[in-house]
PDB file of C-alpha atoms and ligand atoms in Angstrom:
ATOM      1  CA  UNK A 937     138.810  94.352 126.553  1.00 75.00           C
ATOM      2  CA  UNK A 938     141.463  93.316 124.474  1.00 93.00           C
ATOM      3  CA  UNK A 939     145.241  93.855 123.495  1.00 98.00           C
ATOM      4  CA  UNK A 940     146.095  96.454 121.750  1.00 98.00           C
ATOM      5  CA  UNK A 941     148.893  96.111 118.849  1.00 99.00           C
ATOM      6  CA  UNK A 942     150.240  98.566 117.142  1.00 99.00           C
ATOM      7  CA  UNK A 943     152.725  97.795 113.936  1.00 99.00           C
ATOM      8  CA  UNK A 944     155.877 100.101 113.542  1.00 98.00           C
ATOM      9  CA  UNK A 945     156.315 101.119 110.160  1.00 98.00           C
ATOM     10  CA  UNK A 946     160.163 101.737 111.120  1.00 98.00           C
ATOM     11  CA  UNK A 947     161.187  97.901 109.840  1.00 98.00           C
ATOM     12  CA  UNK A 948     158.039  97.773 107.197  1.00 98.00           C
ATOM     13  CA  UNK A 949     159.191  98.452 103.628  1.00 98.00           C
ATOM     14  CA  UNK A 950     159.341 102.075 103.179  1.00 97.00           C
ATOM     15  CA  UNK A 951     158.728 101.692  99.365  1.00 97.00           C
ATOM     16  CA  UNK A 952     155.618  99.725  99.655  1.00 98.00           C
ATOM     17  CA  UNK A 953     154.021 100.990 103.050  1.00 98.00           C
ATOM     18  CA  UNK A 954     150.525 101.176 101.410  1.00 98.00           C
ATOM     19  CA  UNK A 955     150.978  97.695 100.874  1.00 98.00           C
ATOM     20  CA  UNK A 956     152.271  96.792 104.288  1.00 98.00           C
ATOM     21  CA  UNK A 957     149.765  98.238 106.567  1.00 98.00           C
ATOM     22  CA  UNK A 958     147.301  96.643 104.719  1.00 98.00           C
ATOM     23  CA  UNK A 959     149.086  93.214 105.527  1.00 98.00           C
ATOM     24  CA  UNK A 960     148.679  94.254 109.412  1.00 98.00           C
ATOM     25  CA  UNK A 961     145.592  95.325 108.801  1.00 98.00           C
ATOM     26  CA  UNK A 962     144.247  92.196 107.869  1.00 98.00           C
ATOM     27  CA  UNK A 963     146.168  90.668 110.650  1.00 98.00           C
ATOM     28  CA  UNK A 964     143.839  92.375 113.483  1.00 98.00           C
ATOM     29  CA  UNK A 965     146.155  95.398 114.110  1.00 98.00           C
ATOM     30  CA  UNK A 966     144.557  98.172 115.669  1.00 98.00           C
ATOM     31  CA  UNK A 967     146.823 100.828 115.285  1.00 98.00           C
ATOM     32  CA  UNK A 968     150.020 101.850 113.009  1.00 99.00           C
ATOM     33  CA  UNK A 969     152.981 103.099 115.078  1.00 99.00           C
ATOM     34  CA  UNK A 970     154.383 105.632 113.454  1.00 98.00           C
ATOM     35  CA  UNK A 971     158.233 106.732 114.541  1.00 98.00           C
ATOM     36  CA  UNK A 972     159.471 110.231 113.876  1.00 98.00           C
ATOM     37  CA  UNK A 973     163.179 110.591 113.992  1.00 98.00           C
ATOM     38  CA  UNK A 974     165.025 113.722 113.735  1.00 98.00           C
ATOM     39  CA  UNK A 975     168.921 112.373 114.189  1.00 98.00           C
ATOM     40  CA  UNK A 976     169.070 114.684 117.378  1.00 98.00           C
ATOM     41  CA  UNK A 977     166.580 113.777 119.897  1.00 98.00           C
ATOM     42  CA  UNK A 978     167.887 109.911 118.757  1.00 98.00           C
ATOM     43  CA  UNK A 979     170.549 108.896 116.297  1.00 98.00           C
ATOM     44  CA  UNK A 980     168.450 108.035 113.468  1.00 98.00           C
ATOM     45  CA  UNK A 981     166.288 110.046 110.744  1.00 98.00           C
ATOM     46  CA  UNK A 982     162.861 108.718 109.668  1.00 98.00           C
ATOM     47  CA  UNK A 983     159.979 110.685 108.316  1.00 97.00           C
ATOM     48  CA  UNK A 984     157.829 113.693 108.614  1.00 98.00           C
ATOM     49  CA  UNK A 985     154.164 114.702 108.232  1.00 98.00           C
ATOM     50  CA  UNK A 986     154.007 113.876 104.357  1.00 98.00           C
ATOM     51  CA  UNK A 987     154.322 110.404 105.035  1.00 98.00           C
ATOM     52  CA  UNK A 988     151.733 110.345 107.754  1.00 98.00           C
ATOM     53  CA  UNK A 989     149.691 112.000 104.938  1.00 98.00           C
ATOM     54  CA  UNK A 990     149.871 109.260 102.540  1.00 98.00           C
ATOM     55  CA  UNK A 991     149.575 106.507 105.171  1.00 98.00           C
ATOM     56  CA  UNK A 992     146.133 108.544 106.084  1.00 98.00           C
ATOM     57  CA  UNK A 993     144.629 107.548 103.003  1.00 98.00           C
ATOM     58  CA  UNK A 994     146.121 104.280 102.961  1.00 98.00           C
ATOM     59  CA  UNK A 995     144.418 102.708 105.933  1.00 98.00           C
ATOM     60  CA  UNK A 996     141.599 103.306 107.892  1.00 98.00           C
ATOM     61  CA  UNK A 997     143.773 102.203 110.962  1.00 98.00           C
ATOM     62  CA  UNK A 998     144.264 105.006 113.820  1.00 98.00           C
ATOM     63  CA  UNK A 999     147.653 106.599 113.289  1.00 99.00           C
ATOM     64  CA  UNK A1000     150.183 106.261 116.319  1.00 99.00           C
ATOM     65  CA  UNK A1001     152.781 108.866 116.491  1.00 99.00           C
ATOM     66  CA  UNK A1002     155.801 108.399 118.441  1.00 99.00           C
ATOM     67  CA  UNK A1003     157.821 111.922 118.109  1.00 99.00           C
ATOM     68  CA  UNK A1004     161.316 111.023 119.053  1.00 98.00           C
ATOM     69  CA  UNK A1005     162.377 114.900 118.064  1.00 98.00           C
ATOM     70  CA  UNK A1006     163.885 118.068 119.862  1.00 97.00           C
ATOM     71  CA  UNK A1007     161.511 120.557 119.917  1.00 96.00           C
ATOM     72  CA  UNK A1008     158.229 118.219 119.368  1.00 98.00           C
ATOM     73  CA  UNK A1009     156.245 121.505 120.080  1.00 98.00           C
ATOM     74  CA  UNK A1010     156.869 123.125 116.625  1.00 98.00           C
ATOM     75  CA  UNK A1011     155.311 120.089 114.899  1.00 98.00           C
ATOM     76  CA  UNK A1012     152.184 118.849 116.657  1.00 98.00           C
ATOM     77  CA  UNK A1013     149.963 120.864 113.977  1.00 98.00           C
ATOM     78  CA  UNK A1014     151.318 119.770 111.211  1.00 98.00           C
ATOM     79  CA  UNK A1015     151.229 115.919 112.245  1.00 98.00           C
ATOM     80  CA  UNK A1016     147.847 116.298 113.470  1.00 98.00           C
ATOM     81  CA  UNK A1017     146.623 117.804 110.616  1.00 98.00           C
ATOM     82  CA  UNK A1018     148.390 114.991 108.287  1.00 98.00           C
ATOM     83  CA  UNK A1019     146.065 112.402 110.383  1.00 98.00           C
ATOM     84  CA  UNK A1020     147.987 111.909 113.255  1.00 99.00           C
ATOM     85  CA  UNK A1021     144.772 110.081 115.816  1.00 98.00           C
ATOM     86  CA  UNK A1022     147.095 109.783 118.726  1.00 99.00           C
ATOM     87  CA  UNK A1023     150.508 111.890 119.125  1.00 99.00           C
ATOM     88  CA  UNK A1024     152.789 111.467 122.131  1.00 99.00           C
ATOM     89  CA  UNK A1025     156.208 112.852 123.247  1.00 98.00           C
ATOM     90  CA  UNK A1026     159.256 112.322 125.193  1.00 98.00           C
ATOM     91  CA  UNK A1027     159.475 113.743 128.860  1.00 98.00           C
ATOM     92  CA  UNK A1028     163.081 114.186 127.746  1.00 98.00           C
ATOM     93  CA  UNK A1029     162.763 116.419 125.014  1.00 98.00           C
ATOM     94  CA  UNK A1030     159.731 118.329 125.989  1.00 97.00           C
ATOM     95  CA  UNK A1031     159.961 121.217 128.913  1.00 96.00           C
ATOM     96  CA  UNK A1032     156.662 122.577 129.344  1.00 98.00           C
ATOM     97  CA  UNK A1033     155.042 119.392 129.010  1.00 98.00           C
ATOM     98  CA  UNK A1034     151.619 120.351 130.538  1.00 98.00           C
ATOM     99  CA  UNK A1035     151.325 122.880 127.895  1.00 98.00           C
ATOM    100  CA  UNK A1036     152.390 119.965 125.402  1.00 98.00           C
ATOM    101  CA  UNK A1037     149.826 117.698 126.641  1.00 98.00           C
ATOM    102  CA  UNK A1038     147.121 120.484 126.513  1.00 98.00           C
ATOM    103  CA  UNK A1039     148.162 121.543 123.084  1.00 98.00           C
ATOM    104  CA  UNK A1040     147.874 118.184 121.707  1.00 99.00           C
ATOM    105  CA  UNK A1041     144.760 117.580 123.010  1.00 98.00           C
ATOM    106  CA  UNK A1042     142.902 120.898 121.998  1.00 98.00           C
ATOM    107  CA  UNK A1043     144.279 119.534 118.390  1.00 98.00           C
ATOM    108  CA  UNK A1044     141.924 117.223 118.864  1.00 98.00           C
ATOM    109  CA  UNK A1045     144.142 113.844 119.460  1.00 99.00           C
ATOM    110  CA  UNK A1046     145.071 111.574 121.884  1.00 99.00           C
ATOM    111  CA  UNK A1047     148.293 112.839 124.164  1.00 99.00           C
ATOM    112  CA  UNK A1048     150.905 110.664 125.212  1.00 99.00           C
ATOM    113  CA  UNK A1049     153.883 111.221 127.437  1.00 99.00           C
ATOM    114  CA  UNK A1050     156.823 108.627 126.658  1.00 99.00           C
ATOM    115  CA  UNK A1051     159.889 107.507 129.106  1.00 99.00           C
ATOM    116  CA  UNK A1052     163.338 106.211 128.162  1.00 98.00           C
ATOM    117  CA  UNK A1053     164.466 103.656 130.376  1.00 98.00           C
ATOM    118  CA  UNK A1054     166.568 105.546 132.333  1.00 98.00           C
ATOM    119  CA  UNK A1055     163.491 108.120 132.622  1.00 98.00           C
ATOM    120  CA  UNK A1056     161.891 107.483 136.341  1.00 98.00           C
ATOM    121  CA  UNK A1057     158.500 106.895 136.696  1.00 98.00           C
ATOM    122  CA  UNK A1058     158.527 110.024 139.147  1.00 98.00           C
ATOM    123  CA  UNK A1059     159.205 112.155 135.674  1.00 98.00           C
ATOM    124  CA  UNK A1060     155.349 111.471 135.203  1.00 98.00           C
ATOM    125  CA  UNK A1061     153.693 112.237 138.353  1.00 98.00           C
ATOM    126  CA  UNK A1062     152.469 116.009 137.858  1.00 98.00           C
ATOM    127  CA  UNK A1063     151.323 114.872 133.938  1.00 98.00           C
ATOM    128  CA  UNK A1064     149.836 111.640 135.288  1.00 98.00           C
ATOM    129  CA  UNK A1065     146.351 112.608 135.324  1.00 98.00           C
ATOM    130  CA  UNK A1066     146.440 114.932 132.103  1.00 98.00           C
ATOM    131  CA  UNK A1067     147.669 112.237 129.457  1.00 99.00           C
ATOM    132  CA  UNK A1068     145.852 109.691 127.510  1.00 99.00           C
ATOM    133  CA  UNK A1069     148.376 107.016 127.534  1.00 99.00           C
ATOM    134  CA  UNK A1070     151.661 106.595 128.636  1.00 99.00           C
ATOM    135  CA  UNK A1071     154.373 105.257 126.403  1.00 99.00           C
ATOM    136  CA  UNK A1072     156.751 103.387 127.937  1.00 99.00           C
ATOM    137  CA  UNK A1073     160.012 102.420 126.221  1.00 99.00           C
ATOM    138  CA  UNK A1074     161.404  99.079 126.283  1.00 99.00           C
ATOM    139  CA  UNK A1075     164.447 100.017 124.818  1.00 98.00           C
ATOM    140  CA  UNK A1076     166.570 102.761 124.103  1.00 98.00           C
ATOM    141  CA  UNK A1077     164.863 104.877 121.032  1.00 98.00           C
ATOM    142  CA  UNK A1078     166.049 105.204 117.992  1.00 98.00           C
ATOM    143  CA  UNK A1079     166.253 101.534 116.309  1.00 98.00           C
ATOM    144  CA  UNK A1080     164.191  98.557 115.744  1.00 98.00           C
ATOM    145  CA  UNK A1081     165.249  95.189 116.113  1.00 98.00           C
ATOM    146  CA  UNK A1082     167.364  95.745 119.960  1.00 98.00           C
ATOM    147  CA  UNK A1083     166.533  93.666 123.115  1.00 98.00           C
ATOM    148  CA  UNK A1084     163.749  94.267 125.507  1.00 98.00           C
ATOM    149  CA  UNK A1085     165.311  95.837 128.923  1.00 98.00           C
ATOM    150  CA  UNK A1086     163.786  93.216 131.387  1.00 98.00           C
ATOM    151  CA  UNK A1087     163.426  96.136 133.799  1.00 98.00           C
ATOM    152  CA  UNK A1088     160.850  97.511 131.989  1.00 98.00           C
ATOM    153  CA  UNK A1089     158.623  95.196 133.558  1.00 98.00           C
ATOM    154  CA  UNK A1090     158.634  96.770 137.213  1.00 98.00           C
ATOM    155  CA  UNK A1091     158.213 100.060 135.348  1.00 98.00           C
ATOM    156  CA  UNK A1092     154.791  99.092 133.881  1.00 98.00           C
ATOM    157  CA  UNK A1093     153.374  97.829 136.995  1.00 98.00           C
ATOM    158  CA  UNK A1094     154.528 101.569 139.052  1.00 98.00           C
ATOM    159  CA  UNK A1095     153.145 103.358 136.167  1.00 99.00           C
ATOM    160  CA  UNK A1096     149.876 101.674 136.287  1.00 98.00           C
ATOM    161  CA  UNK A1097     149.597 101.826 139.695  1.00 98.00           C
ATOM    162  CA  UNK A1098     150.356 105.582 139.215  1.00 98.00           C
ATOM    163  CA  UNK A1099     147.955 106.502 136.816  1.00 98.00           C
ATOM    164  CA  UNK A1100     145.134 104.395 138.923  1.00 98.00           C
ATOM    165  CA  UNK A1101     146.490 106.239 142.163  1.00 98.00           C
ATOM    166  CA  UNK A1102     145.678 109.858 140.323  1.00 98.00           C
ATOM    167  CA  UNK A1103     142.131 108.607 138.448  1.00 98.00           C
ATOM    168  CA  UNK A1104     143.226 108.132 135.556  1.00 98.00           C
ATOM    169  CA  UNK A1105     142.048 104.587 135.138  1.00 98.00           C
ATOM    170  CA  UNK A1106     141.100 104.746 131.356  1.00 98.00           C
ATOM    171  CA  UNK A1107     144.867 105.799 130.418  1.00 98.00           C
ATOM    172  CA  UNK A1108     146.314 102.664 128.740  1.00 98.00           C
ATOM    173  CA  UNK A1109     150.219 101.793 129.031  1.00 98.00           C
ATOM    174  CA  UNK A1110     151.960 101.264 125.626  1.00 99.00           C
ATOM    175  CA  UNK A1111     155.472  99.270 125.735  1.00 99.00           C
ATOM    176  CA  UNK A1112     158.029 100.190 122.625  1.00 99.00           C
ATOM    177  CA  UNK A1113     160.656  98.133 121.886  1.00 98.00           C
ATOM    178  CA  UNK A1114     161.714  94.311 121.529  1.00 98.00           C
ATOM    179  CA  UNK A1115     158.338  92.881 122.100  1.00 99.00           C
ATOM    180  CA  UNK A1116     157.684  89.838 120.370  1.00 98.00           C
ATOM    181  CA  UNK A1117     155.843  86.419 121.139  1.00 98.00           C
ATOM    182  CA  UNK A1118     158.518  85.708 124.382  1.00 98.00           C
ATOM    183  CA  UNK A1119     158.439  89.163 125.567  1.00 98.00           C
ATOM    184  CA  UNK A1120     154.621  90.004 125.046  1.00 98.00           C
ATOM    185  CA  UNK A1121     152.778  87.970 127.743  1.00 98.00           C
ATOM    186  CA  UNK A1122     154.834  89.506 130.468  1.00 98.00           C
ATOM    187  CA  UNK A1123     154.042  92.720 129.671  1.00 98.00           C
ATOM    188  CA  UNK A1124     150.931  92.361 129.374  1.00 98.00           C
ATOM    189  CA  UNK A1125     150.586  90.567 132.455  1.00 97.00           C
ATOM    190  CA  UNK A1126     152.073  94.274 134.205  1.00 97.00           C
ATOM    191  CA  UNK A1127     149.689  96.332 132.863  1.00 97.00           C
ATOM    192  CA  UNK A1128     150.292  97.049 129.405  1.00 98.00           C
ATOM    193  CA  UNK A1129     147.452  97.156 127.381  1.00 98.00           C
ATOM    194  CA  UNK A1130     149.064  98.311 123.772  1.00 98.00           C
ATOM    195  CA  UNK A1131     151.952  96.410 122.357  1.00 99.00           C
ATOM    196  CA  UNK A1132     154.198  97.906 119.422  1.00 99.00           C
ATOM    197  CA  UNK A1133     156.080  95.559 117.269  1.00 99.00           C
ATOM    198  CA  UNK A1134     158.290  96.553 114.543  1.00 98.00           C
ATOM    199  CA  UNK A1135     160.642  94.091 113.568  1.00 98.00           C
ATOM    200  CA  UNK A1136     158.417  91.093 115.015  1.00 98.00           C
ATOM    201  CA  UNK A1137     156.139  91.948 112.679  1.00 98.00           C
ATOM    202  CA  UNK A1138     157.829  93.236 109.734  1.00 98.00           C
ATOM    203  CA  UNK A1139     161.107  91.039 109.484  1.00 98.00           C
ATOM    204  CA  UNK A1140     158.449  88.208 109.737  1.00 98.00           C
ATOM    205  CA  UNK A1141     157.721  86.211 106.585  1.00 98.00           C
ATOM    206  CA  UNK A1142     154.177  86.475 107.034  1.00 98.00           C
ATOM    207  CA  UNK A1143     153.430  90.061 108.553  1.00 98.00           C
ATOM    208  CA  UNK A1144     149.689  89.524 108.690  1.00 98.00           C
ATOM    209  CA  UNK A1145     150.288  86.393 110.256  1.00 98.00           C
ATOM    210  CA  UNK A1146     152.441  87.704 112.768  1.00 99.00           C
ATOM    211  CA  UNK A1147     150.398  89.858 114.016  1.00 98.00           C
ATOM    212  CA  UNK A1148     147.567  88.175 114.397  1.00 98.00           C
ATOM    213  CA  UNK A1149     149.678  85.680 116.664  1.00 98.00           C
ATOM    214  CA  UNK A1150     151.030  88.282 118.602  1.00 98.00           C
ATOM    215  CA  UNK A1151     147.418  89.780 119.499  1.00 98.00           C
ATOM    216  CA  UNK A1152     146.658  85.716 120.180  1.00 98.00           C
ATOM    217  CA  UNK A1153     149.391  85.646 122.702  1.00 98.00           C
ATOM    218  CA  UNK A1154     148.844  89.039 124.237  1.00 98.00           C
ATOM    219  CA  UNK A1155     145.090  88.351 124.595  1.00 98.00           C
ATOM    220  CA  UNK A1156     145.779  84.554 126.139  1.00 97.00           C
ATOM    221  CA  UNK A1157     147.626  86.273 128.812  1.00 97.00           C
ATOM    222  CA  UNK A1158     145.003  89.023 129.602  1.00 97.00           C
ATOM    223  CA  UNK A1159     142.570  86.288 129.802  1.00 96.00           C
ATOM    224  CA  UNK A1160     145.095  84.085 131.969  1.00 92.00           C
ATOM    225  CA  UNK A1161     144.557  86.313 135.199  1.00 61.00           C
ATOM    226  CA  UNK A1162     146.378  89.160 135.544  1.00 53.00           C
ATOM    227  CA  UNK A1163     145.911  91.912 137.828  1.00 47.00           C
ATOM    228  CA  UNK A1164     142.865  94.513 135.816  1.00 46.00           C
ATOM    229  CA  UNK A1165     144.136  96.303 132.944  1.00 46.00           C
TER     230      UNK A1165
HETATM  231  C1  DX5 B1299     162.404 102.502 118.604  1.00 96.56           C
HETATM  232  C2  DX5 B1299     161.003 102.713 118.114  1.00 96.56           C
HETATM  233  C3  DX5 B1299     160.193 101.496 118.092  1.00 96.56           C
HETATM  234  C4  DX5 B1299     160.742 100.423 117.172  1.00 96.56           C
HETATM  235  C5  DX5 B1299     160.428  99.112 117.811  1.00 96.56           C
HETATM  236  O1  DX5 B1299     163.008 103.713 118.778  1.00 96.56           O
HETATM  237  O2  DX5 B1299     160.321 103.657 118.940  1.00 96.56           O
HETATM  238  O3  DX5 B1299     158.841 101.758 117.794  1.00 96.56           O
HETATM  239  O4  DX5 B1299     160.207 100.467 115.901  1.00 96.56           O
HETATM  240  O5  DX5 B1299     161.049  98.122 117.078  1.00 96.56           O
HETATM  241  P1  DX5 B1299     161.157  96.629 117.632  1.00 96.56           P
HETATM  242  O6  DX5 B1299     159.766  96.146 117.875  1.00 96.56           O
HETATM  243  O7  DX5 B1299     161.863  95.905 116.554  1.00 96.56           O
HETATM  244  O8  DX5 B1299     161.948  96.702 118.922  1.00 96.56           O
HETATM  245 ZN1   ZN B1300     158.066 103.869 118.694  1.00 96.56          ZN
END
């Protein structure tokens, strides 16, 4: 098993994306992040299904769909249907979240519960065994480029242990937000098994080259001995 990176569009070029996840592509990504803003939930505005639309045809990639929006509910459908593989949603902005989780999943993707960093990792424990991955932010949504929250680190290894303590051993941990070459080994070291970059990879001069050295670096320090997945 290997690393898991996953390119956010959010500091790609928004006029040439096509071009840009084709970059990452060739880099060894294995996923496009994909982050929804509504300039509620978080206090920026991105993009809606349409774009996930495009990017469908534009890469064969699986499309990772971070919905940082009030009311995520009223839009799984239409992301899904645009060629969402993998959709997941904030424990803050979602209330019936089994129902969520369910609803996702009967659309035939991959459900995901996320936590801000001041989110507990008690917020997850009745969802725990439902999801397919947990998303675990590194920093607070809502902008690329900030500082990973070194905290985040103790958070990964309680979720995992979490997740394994319910059976739900095949549910990967994804970490959002300042990962880069520094940041990436510890991670993965707790238990992180999916890594999104944004500006590491797209504010790089090379971003097929980047991310092929950040999958290097994350997969050095799976093999290095860390604790299983
Ligand atoms: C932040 C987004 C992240 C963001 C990460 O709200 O969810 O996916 O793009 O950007 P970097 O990697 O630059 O911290
Ligand atoms: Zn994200």
């Amino acid at each position: 098993m290997s690393v898991q990176i996953a390119p956010s569009i959010l500091s790609a070029d928004f006029s040439a994306l096509g071009r840009d996840v084709a970059a990452v592509g060739r880099g060894g990504a294995d996923l496009i992040h994909v982050d929804v803003m509504d300039g509620h939930f978080v206090p920026n505005i991105t993009i809606g299904p349409p774009v996930v639309r495009s990017l469908r045809r534009a890469t064969a990639l699986p499309l990772d769909v971070h919905l940082m929006i009030t009311s995520p509910d009223d839009y799984l459908e239409a992301f899904v249907q645009a060629g969402a593989s993998m959709v997941s949603v904030h424990v803050e902005a979602t209330i019936h979240l089994h129902r969520t989780v369910h609803a996702i999943k009967s659309l035939g993707a991959k459900a995901g519960v996320v936590l801000n960093p001041s989110t507990p990792v008690s917020a997850l424990e009745e969802i725990a065994a439902d999801v397919d991955f947990v998303l675990l932010m590194s920093v607070n949504p809502g902008f690329a480029g900030q500082s990973f929250i070194p905290r985040s680190i103790t958070k990964i290894t309680a979720v995992r242990a979490l997740l394994d303590g319910v059976g739900n051993v095949a549910a990967p941990i994804e970490v959002d937000g300042g990962i880069d070459l520094l940041t990436a080994p510890a991670v993965v070291v707790a238990g992180a098994r999916i890594l999104v970059a944004g500006s590491a990879i797209f504010t790089a001069p090379d971003p097929e080259r980047a991310t092929r050295d950040l999958k290097a670096v994350a997969d050095q320090a799976l093999l290095a001995g860390m604790p299983p997945r």
